């Protein structure tokens, strides 16, 4: 019962950590991200069109130069078609220049639209939203291993390197890709660690709670209890912090983490005795 009470405290919506927190806002950010991707794609296409058009202008300029030379000798050559050819080349050149101006104008508009998207993100969530959007783009460009263990190792590597937002993207992607795999528990733990490193204890507790509730046999389960105790301590929830240590000792008595938990409880008792004196 004590264990169930602890896990409920960690994972039940509305009890400690609201699972639906910010979903409406996140949906808006996702829509903005989709719009941004579309604008970026259109901007890239327009720049490619511009790059393809510029060489054609150079070709037409060369044709105009050649036609002008032809006009100088037209009277001698009696080539009436040279004047017609020249006129057509000039018209083609004007059309190409018009296309360039259109592309340049469109590029300016698209760049302004991207800037406006960034401002909307800042208005919604501040700089954090921009960083998350950048991390999402970074994750899309990152080459992923096909092996699940290597994939999880990559996510952990990014987390240890301090690239926390990218690591979160990878952990979440791992869970979606292999939802029923036992390693999902370790992915939840890794995700919790990214939050713990930023002192976001409520978010971290939710992830540790998922490990303990759904993946109690995961290698990271004992450490999830330890981290939960740390988080509760930071939140000034002393009873819950101790309870997490006690449940760790009970559930995983032979683990190295259980030994650590016993030492911590002994230290708690020692401090409590000093406080009574």
XYZ file of N, CA and C in Angstrom:
831
model
N 0.825 -1.211 0.000
C 0.000 0.000 0.000
C 0.854 1.253 0.000
N 1.938 1.214 0.788
C 2.840 2.373 0.826
C 3.460 2.607 -0.542
N 3.831 1.521 -1.216
C 4.419 1.654 -2.538
C 3.413 2.231 -3.516
N 2.190 1.730 -3.485
C 1.141 2.240 -4.363
C 0.869 3.707 -4.108
N 0.888 4.086 -2.826
C 0.659 5.494 -2.481
C 1.768 6.370 -3.047
N 3.003 5.870 -2.988
C 4.135 6.638 -3.490
C 4.059 6.797 -5.004
N 3.792 5.690 -5.700
C 3.705 5.740 -7.162
C 2.540 6.615 -7.609
N 1.421 6.540 -6.883
C 0.278 7.393 -7.202
C 0.662 8.866 -7.083
N 1.448 9.156 -6.086
C 1.910 10.522 -5.885
C 2.763 10.989 -7.055
N 3.479 10.023 -7.653
C 4.371 10.360 -8.757
C 3.642 10.533 -10.086
N 2.713 9.632 -10.407
C 2.218 9.566 -11.783
C 0.748 9.866 -12.002
N -0.085 9.833 -10.971
C -1.513 10.038 -11.231
C -1.816 11.482 -11.590
N -2.544 11.731 -12.703
C -2.904 13.081 -13.093
C -3.700 13.780 -11.997
N -3.329 15.026 -11.743
C -4.072 15.821 -10.780
C -3.675 15.559 -9.351
N -2.868 14.492 -9.097
C -2.462 14.175 -7.733
C -1.194 14.938 -7.363
N -0.199 14.829 -8.208
C 1.026 15.585 -7.952
C 1.505 16.282 -9.220
N 1.610 15.511 -10.278
C 2.050 16.075 -11.553
C 0.921 15.945 -12.571
N 0.342 17.027 -13.007
C -0.768 16.960 -13.969
C -0.283 16.541 -15.349
N -0.687 15.351 -15.790
C -0.192 14.811 -17.055
C -0.638 15.639 -18.255
N -1.760 16.338 -18.130
C -2.269 17.099 -19.270
C -1.810 18.549 -19.248
N -0.765 18.816 -18.432
C -0.290 20.192 -18.293
C 0.173 20.740 -19.644
N -0.374 21.864 -19.976
C 0.099 22.595 -21.151
C -0.217 21.961 -22.494
N -1.152 21.006 -22.540
C -1.393 20.338 -23.822
C -1.923 21.298 -24.884
N -2.800 22.193 -24.466
C -3.355 23.156 -25.429
C -2.252 24.044 -25.984
N -1.366 24.481 -25.093
C -0.260 25.331 -25.520
C 0.693 24.553 -26.413
N 0.947 23.303 -26.062
C 1.840 22.488 -26.868
C 1.266 22.268 -28.263
N -0.076 22.133 -28.351
C -0.719 21.957 -29.654
C -0.503 23.188 -30.528
N -0.601 24.368 -29.905
C -0.365 25.608 -30.655
C 1.075 25.676 -31.152
N 2.001 25.285 -30.288
C 3.410 25.298 -30.671
C 3.659 24.314 -31.805
N 3.010 23.134 -31.757
C 3.157 22.149 -32.828
C 2.662 22.704 -34.155
N 1.523 23.417 -34.095
C 0.991 24.011 -35.332
C 1.951 25.053 -35.879
N 2.512 25.857 -34.983
C 3.497 26.841 -35.414
C 4.714 26.155 -36.031
N 5.109 25.042 -35.438
C 6.253 24.298 -35.969
C 5.973 23.776 -37.366
N 4.734 23.308 -37.595
C 4.345 22.822 -38.917
C 4.368 23.947 -39.937
N 3.836 25.097 -39.534
C 3.840 26.262 -40.424
C 5.266 26.703 -40.733
N 6.106 26.678 -39.723
C 7.498 27.081 -39.919
C 8.198 26.159 -40.900
N 7.954 24.847 -40.770
C 8.548 23.874 -41.690
C 8.091 24.120 -43.116
N 6.793 24.427 -43.264
C 6.262 24.705 -44.610
C 6.916 25.944 -45.205
N 7.045 27.004 -44.409
C 7.652 28.244 -44.889
C 9.115 28.019 -45.255
N 9.817 27.256 -44.433
C 11.229 26.974 -44.707
C 11.377 26.197 -46.008
N 10.463 25.249 -46.243
C 10.503 24.468 -47.478
C 10.246 25.360 -48.693
N 9.263 26.251 -48.556
C 8.931 27.157 -49.657
C 10.077 28.132 -49.919
N 10.715 28.579 -48.841
C 11.844 29.496 -48.974
C 12.998 28.809 -49.696
N 13.261 27.559 -49.330
C 14.331 26.804 -49.977
C 14.045 26.624 -51.464
N 12.790 26.296 -51.793
C 12.402 26.093 -53.194
C 12.564 27.380 -54.001
N 12.163 28.502 -53.404
C 12.267 29.784 -54.100
C 13.720 30.160 -54.347
N 14.571 29.927 -53.368
C 15.999 30.222 -53.541
C 16.615 29.350 -54.632
N 16.161 28.109 -54.706
C 16.646 27.221 -55.770
C 16.190 27.712 -57.138
N 14.945 28.186 -57.207
C 14.437 28.734 -58.474
C 15.238 29.966 -58.889
N 15.553 30.801 -57.913
C 16.353 31.997 -58.202
C 17.733 31.600 -58.705
N 18.341 30.635 -58.036
C 19.682 30.194 -58.433
C 19.678 29.604 -59.839
N 18.575 28.951 -60.218
C 18.478 28.368 -61.556
C 18.211 29.427 -62.619
N 17.598 30.534 -62.237
C 17.236 31.587 -63.199
C 18.413 32.502 -63.525
N 19.261 32.780 -62.564
C 20.370 33.722 -62.769
C 21.285 33.325 -63.939
N 21.671 32.047 -64.076
C 22.509 31.682 -65.228
C 21.807 31.928 -66.572
N 20.484 31.770 -66.595
C 19.738 32.011 -67.832
C 19.826 33.476 -68.248
N 19.876 34.373 -67.254
C 20.027 35.794 -67.571
C 21.367 36.038 -68.242
N 22.408 35.410 -67.716
C 23.735 35.562 -68.327
C 23.720 35.078 -69.773
N 23.002 33.973 -70.025
C 22.907 33.452 -71.392
C 22.208 34.446 -72.314
N 21.127 35.044 -71.807
C 20.375 36.007 -72.624
C 21.181 37.273 -72.891
N 21.956 37.694 -71.901
C 22.816 38.863 -72.111
C 23.817 38.580 -73.223
N 24.349 37.361 -73.236
C 25.286 36.973 -74.292
C 24.582 36.970 -75.647
N 23.333 36.511 -75.677
C 22.562 36.498 -76.933
C 22.298 37.923 -77.421
N 21.979 38.827 -76.480
C 21.729 40.230 -76.856
C 22.991 40.837 -77.450
N 24.135 40.565 -76.841
C 25.412 41.093 -77.343
C 25.683 40.583 -78.753
N 25.419 39.299 -78.936
C 25.624 38.704 -80.246
C 24.666 39.309 -81.275
N 23.414 39.542 -80.853
C 22.419 40.117 -81.763
C 22.781 41.542 -82.158
N 23.333 42.298 -81.209
C 23.752 43.666 -81.499
C 24.857 43.688 -82.553
N 25.790 42.748 -82.399
C 26.850 42.661 -83.407
C 26.267 42.292 -84.759
N 25.231 41.455 -84.747
C 24.587 41.060 -85.989
C 23.892 42.227 -86.658
N 23.327 43.150 -85.863
C 22.646 44.321 -86.432
C 23.618 45.237 -87.156
N 24.857 45.295 -86.670
C 25.855 46.163 -87.306
C 26.161 45.734 -88.728
N 26.018 44.447 -88.988
C 26.334 43.953 -90.339
C 25.087 43.510 -91.092
N 23.899 43.872 -90.507
C 22.645 43.415 -91.109
C 22.457 43.962 -92.516
N 22.852 45.234 -92.702
C 22.650 45.844 -94.020
C 23.491 45.151 -95.076
N 24.678 44.717 -94.653
C 25.542 44.054 -95.623
C 25.078 42.616 -95.856
N 24.606 41.965 -94.771
C 24.196 40.570 -94.879
C 22.763 40.436 -95.386
N 22.022 41.567 -95.323
C 20.612 41.541 -95.724
C 19.846 40.453 -94.960
N 20.130 40.366 -93.606
C 19.466 39.357 -92.771
C 18.388 40.025 -91.937
N 17.172 40.060 -92.487
C 16.078 40.746 -91.802
C 15.694 40.057 -90.502
N 16.038 38.782 -90.372
C 15.649 38.034 -89.164
C 16.436 38.455 -87.928
N 17.576 39.113 -88.134
C 18.394 39.498 -86.984
C 17.645 40.471 -86.088
N 16.943 41.414 -86.680
C 16.174 42.379 -85.891
C 15.086 41.696 -85.082
N 14.414 40.725 -85.688
C 13.360 39.987 -84.988
C 13.955 39.171 -83.842
N 15.103 38.524 -84.130
C 15.776 37.722 -83.096
C 16.205 38.601 -81.923
N 16.708 39.768 -82.243
C 17.155 40.694 -81.194
C 15.986 41.110 -80.289
N 14.859 41.442 -80.942
C 13.686 41.866 -80.187
C 13.198 40.754 -79.257
N 13.183 39.523 -79.738
C 12.738 38.388 -78.928
C 13.687 38.149 -77.754
N 14.988 38.280 -78.004
C 15.968 38.071 -76.941
C 15.813 39.115 -75.845
N 15.581 40.358 -76.242
C 15.378 41.430 -75.265
C 14.133 41.152 -74.420
N 13.073 40.681 -75.087
C 11.838 40.358 -74.360
C 12.061 39.206 -73.376
N 12.805 38.194 -73.813
C 13.110 37.069 -72.923
C 13.908 37.534 -71.712
N 14.853 38.414 -71.955
C 15.685 38.948 -70.881
C 14.840 39.718 -69.869
N 13.921 40.522 -70.374
C 13.040 41.296 -69.500
C 12.162 40.369 -68.659
N 11.706 39.273 -69.298
C 10.871 38.308 -68.574
C 11.662 37.629 -67.455
N 12.901 37.250 -67.757
C 13.742 36.611 -66.746
C 14.033 37.551 -65.590
N 14.273 38.812 -65.909
C 14.521 39.795 -64.846
C 13.278 39.975 -63.982
N 12.125 39.900 -64.629
C 10.878 39.992 -63.875
C 10.730 38.816 -62.919
N 11.124 37.617 -63.387
C 11.071 36.438 -62.521
C 12.006 36.588 -61.329
N 13.198 37.124 -61.583
C 14.164 37.332 -60.502
C 13.594 38.279 -59.453
N 12.998 39.358 -59.910
C 12.405 40.325 -58.980
C 11.290 39.671 -58.160
N 10.501 38.810 -58.831
C 9.427 38.100 -58.128
C 9.994 37.173 -57.060
N 11.043 36.431 -57.422
C 11.667 35.515 -56.460
C 12.261 36.279 -55.282
N 12.939 37.374 -55.570
C 13.545 38.174 -54.498
C 12.475 38.720 -53.549
N 11.371 39.169 -54.131
C 10.270 39.687 -53.321
C 9.675 38.577 -52.458
N 9.525 37.399 -53.065
C 8.948 36.267 -52.326
C 9.877 35.833 -51.202
N 11.186 35.819 -51.455
C 12.164 35.454 -50.433
C 12.085 36.415 -49.255
N 11.970 37.712 -49.564
C 11.850 38.722 -48.500
C 10.607 38.472 -47.655
N 9.493 38.160 -48.325
C 8.239 37.895 -47.607
C 8.346 36.635 -46.734
N 8.952 35.591 -47.270
C 9.077 34.343 -46.522
C 10.004 34.509 -45.320
N 11.091 35.247 -45.490
C 11.998 35.502 -44.376
C 11.294 36.301 -43.282
N 10.458 37.252 -43.698
C 9.689 38.022 -42.723
C 8.680 37.126 -42.001
N 8.079 36.179 -42.747
C 7.126 35.254 -42.138
C 7.804 34.352 -41.107
N 9.023 33.910 -41.409
C 9.773 33.088 -40.457
C 10.083 33.876 -39.189
N 10.461 35.142 -39.370
C 10.751 35.999 -38.216
C 9.489 36.174 -37.359
N 8.343 36.301 -38.032
C 7.077 36.448 -37.306
C 6.744 35.177 -36.535
N 7.040 34.017 -37.118
C 6.812 32.745 -36.423
C 7.650 32.674 -35.149
N 8.898 33.111 -35.268
C 9.775 33.109 -34.090
C 9.220 34.009 -32.987
N 8.704 35.161 -33.393
C 8.131 36.094 -32.411
C 6.906 35.494 -31.732
N 6.107 34.746 -32.497
C 4.925 34.101 -31.911
C 5.341 33.063 -30.874
N 6.393 32.296 -31.209
C 6.879 31.296 -30.266
C 7.375 31.942 -28.976
N 8.097 33.050 -29.143
C 8.600 33.766 -27.970
C 7.442 34.270 -27.126
N 6.415 34.776 -27.802
C 5.255 35.292 -27.080
C 4.534 34.188 -26.318
N 4.525 32.977 -26.864
C 3.826 31.868 -26.224
C 4.609 31.270 -25.062
N 5.861 30.980 -25.318
C 6.627 30.260 -24.308
C 7.984 30.870 -23.995
N 8.287 32.000 -24.585
C 9.580 32.605 -24.338
C 10.688 31.906 -25.092
N 11.919 32.154 -24.674
C 13.082 31.615 -25.358
C 13.101 30.091 -25.328
N 12.482 29.503 -24.319
C 12.482 28.038 -24.200
C 11.843 27.393 -25.424
N 10.786 28.027 -25.950
C 10.096 27.468 -27.115
C 10.997 27.473 -28.339
N 11.744 28.555 -28.501
C 12.664 28.632 -29.633
C 13.735 27.550 -29.528
N 14.231 27.346 -28.316
C 15.250 26.324 -28.117
C 14.691 24.938 -28.409
N 13.424 24.707 -28.024
C 12.800 23.418 -28.298
C 12.606 23.206 -29.798
N 12.225 24.291 -30.491
C 12.051 24.195 -31.942
C 13.386 23.904 -32.620
N 14.445 24.540 -32.131
C 15.780 24.304 -32.678
C 16.223 22.874 -32.418
N 15.905 22.380 -31.214
C 16.263 21.003 -30.870
C 15.519 20.014 -31.770
N 14.265 20.326 -32.058
C 13.466 19.455 -32.929
C 14.070 19.398 -34.331
N 14.503 20.560 -34.814
C 15.131 20.606 -36.134
C 16.450 19.844 -36.121
N 17.196 20.013 -35.038
C 18.470 19.320 -34.881
C 18.263 17.810 -34.879
N 17.209 17.383 -34.187
C 16.901 15.953 -34.109
C 16.527 15.400 -35.476
N 15.840 16.191 -36.273
C 15.435 15.747 -37.608
C 16.652 15.537 -38.511
N 17.695 16.338 -38.286
C 18.893 16.257 -39.119
C 19.867 15.188 -38.622
N 19.665 14.708 -37.391
C 20.589 13.748 -36.787
C 20.354 12.341 -37.337
N 21.432 11.670 -37.697
C 21.336 10.297 -38.181
C 21.131 9.369 -36.999
N 20.099 8.528 -37.079
C 19.752 7.647 -35.976
C 20.202 6.213 -36.245
N 20.684 5.534 -35.201
C 21.009 4.111 -35.353
C 19.723 3.302 -35.519
N 19.798 2.211 -36.232
C 18.630 1.342 -36.385
C 18.501 0.391 -35.201
N 19.612 0.113 -34.533
C 19.596 -0.751 -33.357
C 19.066 0.017 -32.150
N 18.126 -0.577 -31.414
C 17.475 0.134 -30.315
C 18.439 0.477 -29.178
N 19.385 -0.432 -28.898
C 20.345 -0.153 -27.825
C 21.270 1.003 -28.202
N 21.679 1.020 -29.451
C 22.533 2.115 -29.926
C 21.759 3.429 -29.944
N 20.469 3.338 -30.287
C 19.611 4.533 -30.307
C 19.518 5.124 -28.898
N 19.262 4.261 -27.917
C 19.153 4.717 -26.533
C 20.493 5.255 -26.039
N 21.577 4.615 -26.445
C 22.914 5.075 -26.060
C 23.181 6.472 -26.622
N 22.710 6.729 -27.846
C 22.878 8.043 -28.455
C 22.133 9.106 -27.658
N 20.903 8.784 -27.240
C 20.114 9.722 -26.438
C 20.821 10.023 -25.113
N 21.340 8.975 -24.474
C 22.066 9.172 -23.211
C 23.342 9.981 -23.415
N 23.989 9.748 -24.544
C 25.211 10.489 -24.862
C 24.924 11.979 -25.002
N 23.833 12.309 -25.705
C 23.466 13.714 -25.877
C 23.114 14.354 -24.534
N 22.454 13.573 -23.665
C 22.081 14.086 -22.342
C 23.326 14.385 -21.511
N 24.294 13.462 -21.526
C 25.524 13.655 -20.750
C 26.352 14.818 -21.292
N 26.231 15.061 -22.597
C 26.970 16.170 -23.211
C 26.304 17.517 -22.936
N 25.140 17.479 -22.291
C 24.446 18.729 -21.967
C 23.473 19.200 -23.021
N 23.310 18.413 -24.085
C 22.353 18.765 -25.143
C 20.991 18.194 -24.736
N 20.405 18.789 -23.694
C 19.236 18.199 -23.034
C 17.993 18.174 -23.904
N 17.739 19.254 -24.621
C 16.526 19.303 -25.442
C 16.579 18.278 -26.565
N 17.742 18.141 -27.168
C 17.898 17.126 -28.215
C 17.746 15.730 -27.616
N 18.314 15.526 -26.431
C 18.193 14.228 -25.756
C 16.734 13.900 -25.497
N 15.948 14.891 -25.067
C 14.520 14.653 -24.813
C 13.794 14.244 -26.084
N 14.151 14.894 -27.181
C 13.559 14.525 -28.463
C 13.831 13.054 -28.767
N 15.064 12.629 -28.528
C 15.458 11.257 -28.844
C 14.807 10.246 -27.893
N 14.746 10.569 -26.599
C 14.099 9.665 -25.644
C 12.624 9.464 -26.001
N 11.948 10.553 -26.305
C 10.524 10.462 -26.664
C 10.333 9.689 -27.961
N 11.244 9.895 -28.898
C 11.146 9.171 -30.166
C 11.379 7.680 -29.945
N 12.309 7.346 -29.060
C 12.577 5.943 -28.740
C 11.317 5.278 -28.201
N 10.623 5.969 -27.296
C 9.414 5.404 -26.683
C 8.303 5.185 -27.700
N 8.239 6.058 -28.692
C 7.224 5.902 -29.732
C 7.585 4.775 -30.696
N 8.881 4.618 -30.931
C 9.344 3.629 -31.906
C 9.306 2.215 -31.345
N 9.651 2.065 -30.045
C 9.646 0.757 -29.409
C 8.804 0.816 -28.133
N 7.498 1.044 -28.242
C 6.651 1.295 -27.067
C 6.538 0.134 -26.081
N 6.725 -1.092 -26.548
C 6.537 -2.257 -25.675
C 7.855 -2.878 -25.234
N 8.958 -2.264 -25.617
C 10.259 -2.812 -25.269
C 10.613 -2.503 -23.813
N 11.311 -3.440 -23.164
C 11.694 -3.242 -21.774
C 12.600 -2.042 -21.567
N 13.326 -1.642 -22.607
C 14.237 -0.508 -22.499
C 13.502 0.829 -22.398
N 12.205 0.820 -22.644
C 11.426 2.053 -22.516
C 11.529 2.592 -21.090
N 11.622 1.677 -20.114
C 11.789 2.117 -18.734
C 13.048 2.942 -18.562
N 14.140 2.498 -19.181
C 15.398 3.241 -19.103
C 15.306 4.555 -19.869
N 14.484 4.575 -20.924
C 14.273 5.823 -21.665
C 13.535 6.842 -20.787
N 12.536 6.363 -20.041
C 11.841 7.252 -19.099
C 12.815 7.789 -18.047
N 13.692 6.900 -17.572
C 14.673 7.336 -16.578
C 15.602 8.393 -17.172
N 16.091 8.137 -18.385
C 16.967 9.113 -19.044
C 16.283 10.452 -19.228
N 14.998 10.393 -19.595
C 14.224 11.630 -19.750
C 14.105 12.351 -18.408
N 13.858 11.573 -17.352
C 13.787 12.161 -16.022
C 15.093 12.824 -15.620
N 16.205 12.214 -16.005
C 17.518 12.768 -15.673
C 17.753 14.130 -16.340
N 17.227 14.306 -17.548
C 17.394 15.606 -18.217
C 16.666 16.698 -17.439
N 15.501 16.344 -16.880
C 14.763 17.318 -16.070
C 15.438 17.533 -14.716
N 15.920 16.440 -14.117
C 16.575 16.536 -12.810
C 17.799 17.449 -12.881
N 18.550 17.365 -13.965
C 19.757 18.182 -14.113
C 19.443 19.665 -14.195
N 18.193 19.981 -14.526
C 17.759 21.380 -14.573
C 16.912 21.746 -13.353
N 16.896 20.850 -12.376
C 16.111 21.046 -11.146
C 14.617 21.170 -11.419
N 14.152 20.537 -12.493
C 12.718 20.494 -12.786
C 12.175 19.208 -12.159
N 12.029 19.268 -10.842
C 11.754 18.054 -10.084
C 10.381 17.454 -10.355
N 9.387 18.275 -10.580
C 8.051 17.737 -10.825
C 8.031 16.927 -12.125
N 8.658 17.473 -13.163
C 8.724 16.746 -14.430
C 9.552 15.480 -14.281
N 10.669 15.583 -13.536
C 11.528 14.417 -13.326
C 10.789 13.326 -12.559
N 10.041 13.711 -11.532
C 9.304 12.742 -10.722
C 8.304 11.946 -11.556
N 7.678 12.609 -12.484
C 6.715 11.909 -13.336
C 7.400 10.797 -14.127
N 8.578 11.096 -14.680
C 9.301 10.098 -15.473
C 9.816 8.954 -14.599
N 10.359 9.282 -13.426
C 10.812 8.220 -12.514
C 9.628 7.349 -12.085
N 8.489 7.988 -11.876
C 7.290 7.252 -11.493
C 6.840 6.284 -12.570
N 7.006 6.667 -13.844
C 6.645 5.775 -14.952
C 7.524 4.534 -14.944
N 8.802 4.722 -14.587
C 9.702 3.567 -14.497
C 9.203 2.600 -13.427
N 8.912 3.143 -12.248
C 8.527 2.313 -11.105
C 7.159 1.661 -11.298
N 6.274 2.353 -11.990
C 4.923 1.817 -12.181
C 4.862 0.792 -13.310
N 5.476 1.122 -14.438
C 5.313 0.290 -15.629
C 6.503 -0.614 -15.941
N 7.690 -0.275 -15.406
C 8.884 -1.051 -15.736
C 9.721 -1.330 -14.482
N 9.120 -1.990 -13.477
C 9.832 -2.225 -12.215
C 11.061 -3.118 -12.347
N 11.169 -3.852 -13.469
C 12.322 -4.723 -13.672
C 13.424 -4.045 -14.476
N 13.215 -2.802 -14.844
C 14.226 -2.072 -15.609
C 15.486 -1.873 -14.770
N 16.628 -1.828 -15.440
C 17.898 -1.652 -14.734
C 17.933 -0.336 -13.959
N 17.187 0.637 -14.432
C 17.191 1.967 -13.819
C 16.167 2.120 -12.699
N 15.386 1.068 -12.412
C 14.331 1.175 -11.393
C 14.869 1.530 -10.008
N 15.908 0.846 -9.502
C 16.414 1.221 -8.172
C 16.880 2.675 -8.102
N 17.570 3.120 -9.156
C 18.050 4.502 -9.151
C 16.889 5.491 -9.277
N 15.788 5.040 -9.882
C 14.610 5.911 -9.977
C 14.070 6.235 -8.586
N 14.136 5.251 -7.685
C 13.743 5.509 -6.292
C 14.680 6.533 -5.644
N 15.973 6.366 -5.866
C 16.943 7.300 -5.296
C 16.703 8.722 -5.793
N 16.527 8.838 -7.098
C 16.302 10.160 -7.688
C 14.983 10.759 -7.199
N 13.978 9.905 -7.041
C 12.694 10.395 -6.528
C 12.877 10.970 -5.129
N 13.674 10.280 -4.321
C 13.967 10.769 -2.971
C 14.652 12.128 -3.029
N 15.596 12.263 -3.958
C 16.293 13.550 -4.133
C 15.314 14.659 -4.519
N 14.425 14.331 -5.449
C 13.457 15.329 -5.915
C 12.521 15.763 -4.785
N 12.009 14.793 -4.036
C 11.123 15.133 -2.921
C 11.852 15.997 -1.897
N 13.125 15.694 -1.681
C 13.907 16.492 -0.732
C 14.027 17.940 -1.217
N 14.268 18.103 -2.500
C 14.383 19.460 -3.060
C 13.055 20.215 -2.964
N 11.964 19.471 -3.001
C 10.638 20.083 -2.903
C 10.168 20.222 -1.449
N 11.098 19.951 -0.519
C 10.803 20.069 0.932
C 9.725 19.080 1.369
N 9.668 17.936 0.722
C 8.711 16.882 1.073
C 9.499 15.757 1.743
N 9.839 15.957 3.010
C 10.744 15.060 3.733
C 10.177 13.661 3.902
N 8.915 13.549 4.257
C 8.314 12.229 4.479
C 8.334 11.396 3.200
N 7.989 12.040 2.088
C 7.978 11.337 0.816
C 9.398 10.938 0.399
N 10.357 11.803 0.714
C 11.748 11.507 0.393
C 12.219 10.251 1.129
N 11.864 10.150 2.390
C 12.234 8.974 3.177
C 11.480 7.735 2.697
N 10.226 7.901 2.374
C 9.417 6.779 1.906
C 10.010 6.165 0.644
N 10.500 7.001 -0.251
C 11.109 6.501 -1.479
C 12.329 5.641 -1.169
N 13.120 6.061 -0.178
C 14.297 5.282 0.224
C 13.887 3.958 0.850
N 12.868 3.978 1.687
C 12.400 2.757 2.339
C 11.856 1.752 1.329
N 11.139 2.255 0.336
C 10.589 1.370 -0.693
C 11.688 0.804 -1.575
N 12.740 1.579 -1.772
C 13.890 1.092 -2.531
C 14.529 -0.097 -1.816
N 14.746 0.036 -0.528
C 15.352 -1.043 0.266
C 14.470 -2.286 0.250
N 13.168 -2.071 0.329
C 12.212 -3.189 0.360
C 12.112 -3.879 -1.001
N 12.079 -3.101 -2.064
C 11.866 -3.663 -3.404
C 13.143 -4.215 -4.031
N 14.287 -3.595 -3.734
C 15.550 -4.021 -4.347
C 16.627 -4.133 -3.261
N 16.437 -5.053 -2.307
C 17.311 -5.138 -1.122
C 18.774 -5.430 -1.426
N 19.052 -6.111 -2.528
C 20.429 -6.492 -2.838
C 21.134 -5.514 -3.779
N 20.452 -4.457 -4.166
C 21.045 -3.505 -5.105
C 22.026 -2.563 -4.401
N 22.935 -2.002 -5.191
C 23.878 -1.018 -4.662
C 23.134 0.230 -4.199
N 22.038 0.527 -4.896
C 21.234 1.698 -4.526
C 20.595 1.517 -3.153
N 20.239 0.272 -2.809
C 19.650 -0.003 -1.493
C 20.658 0.306 -0.387
N 21.901 -0.021 -0.634
C 22.967 0.285 0.328
C 23.080 1.795 0.537
N 23.000 2.529 -0.570
C 23.030 3.994 -0.488
C 21.831 4.519 0.288
N 20.667 3.914 0.025
C 19.432 4.330 0.705
C 19.542 4.125 2.209
N 20.110 2.996 2.640
C 20.284 2.731 4.074
C 21.181 3.780 4.723
N 22.231 4.159 4.003
C 23.151 5.173 4.527
C 22.443 6.524 4.663
N 21.608 6.829 3.700
C 20.883 8.108 3.747
C 19.877 8.123 4.899
N 19.172 7.022 5.084
C 18.204 6.948 6.184
C 18.923 7.072 7.524
N 20.066 6.434 7.627
C 20.853 6.531 8.863
C 21.261 7.970 9.134
N 21.619 8.687 8.066
C 21.996 10.099 8.202
C 20.785 10.936 8.605
N 19.622 10.613 8.040
C 18.387 11.318 8.414
C 18.084 11.125 9.899
N 18.212 9.876 10.349
C 17.934 9.575 11.763
C 18.931 10.291 12.670
N 20.159 10.350 12.255
C 21.202 11.020 13.022
C 20.889 12.505 13.183
N 20.473 13.129 12.094
C 20.118 14.558 12.137
C 18.888 14.785 12.986
N 17.937 13.844 12.900
C 16.706 13.976 13.691
C 17.010 13.916 15.188
N 17.931 13.060 15.592
C 18.305 12.938 16.994
C 19.005 14.206 17.492
N 19.852 14.760 16.640
C 20.545 15.997 17.002
C 19.553 17.142 17.179
N 18.529 17.156 16.278
C 17.536 18.229 16.342
C 16.713 18.165 17.630
N 16.518 16.963 18.193
C 15.734 16.795 19.411
C 16.487 17.236 20.668
N 17.813 17.212 20.570
C 18.624 17.564 21.753
C 18.609 19.076 21.995
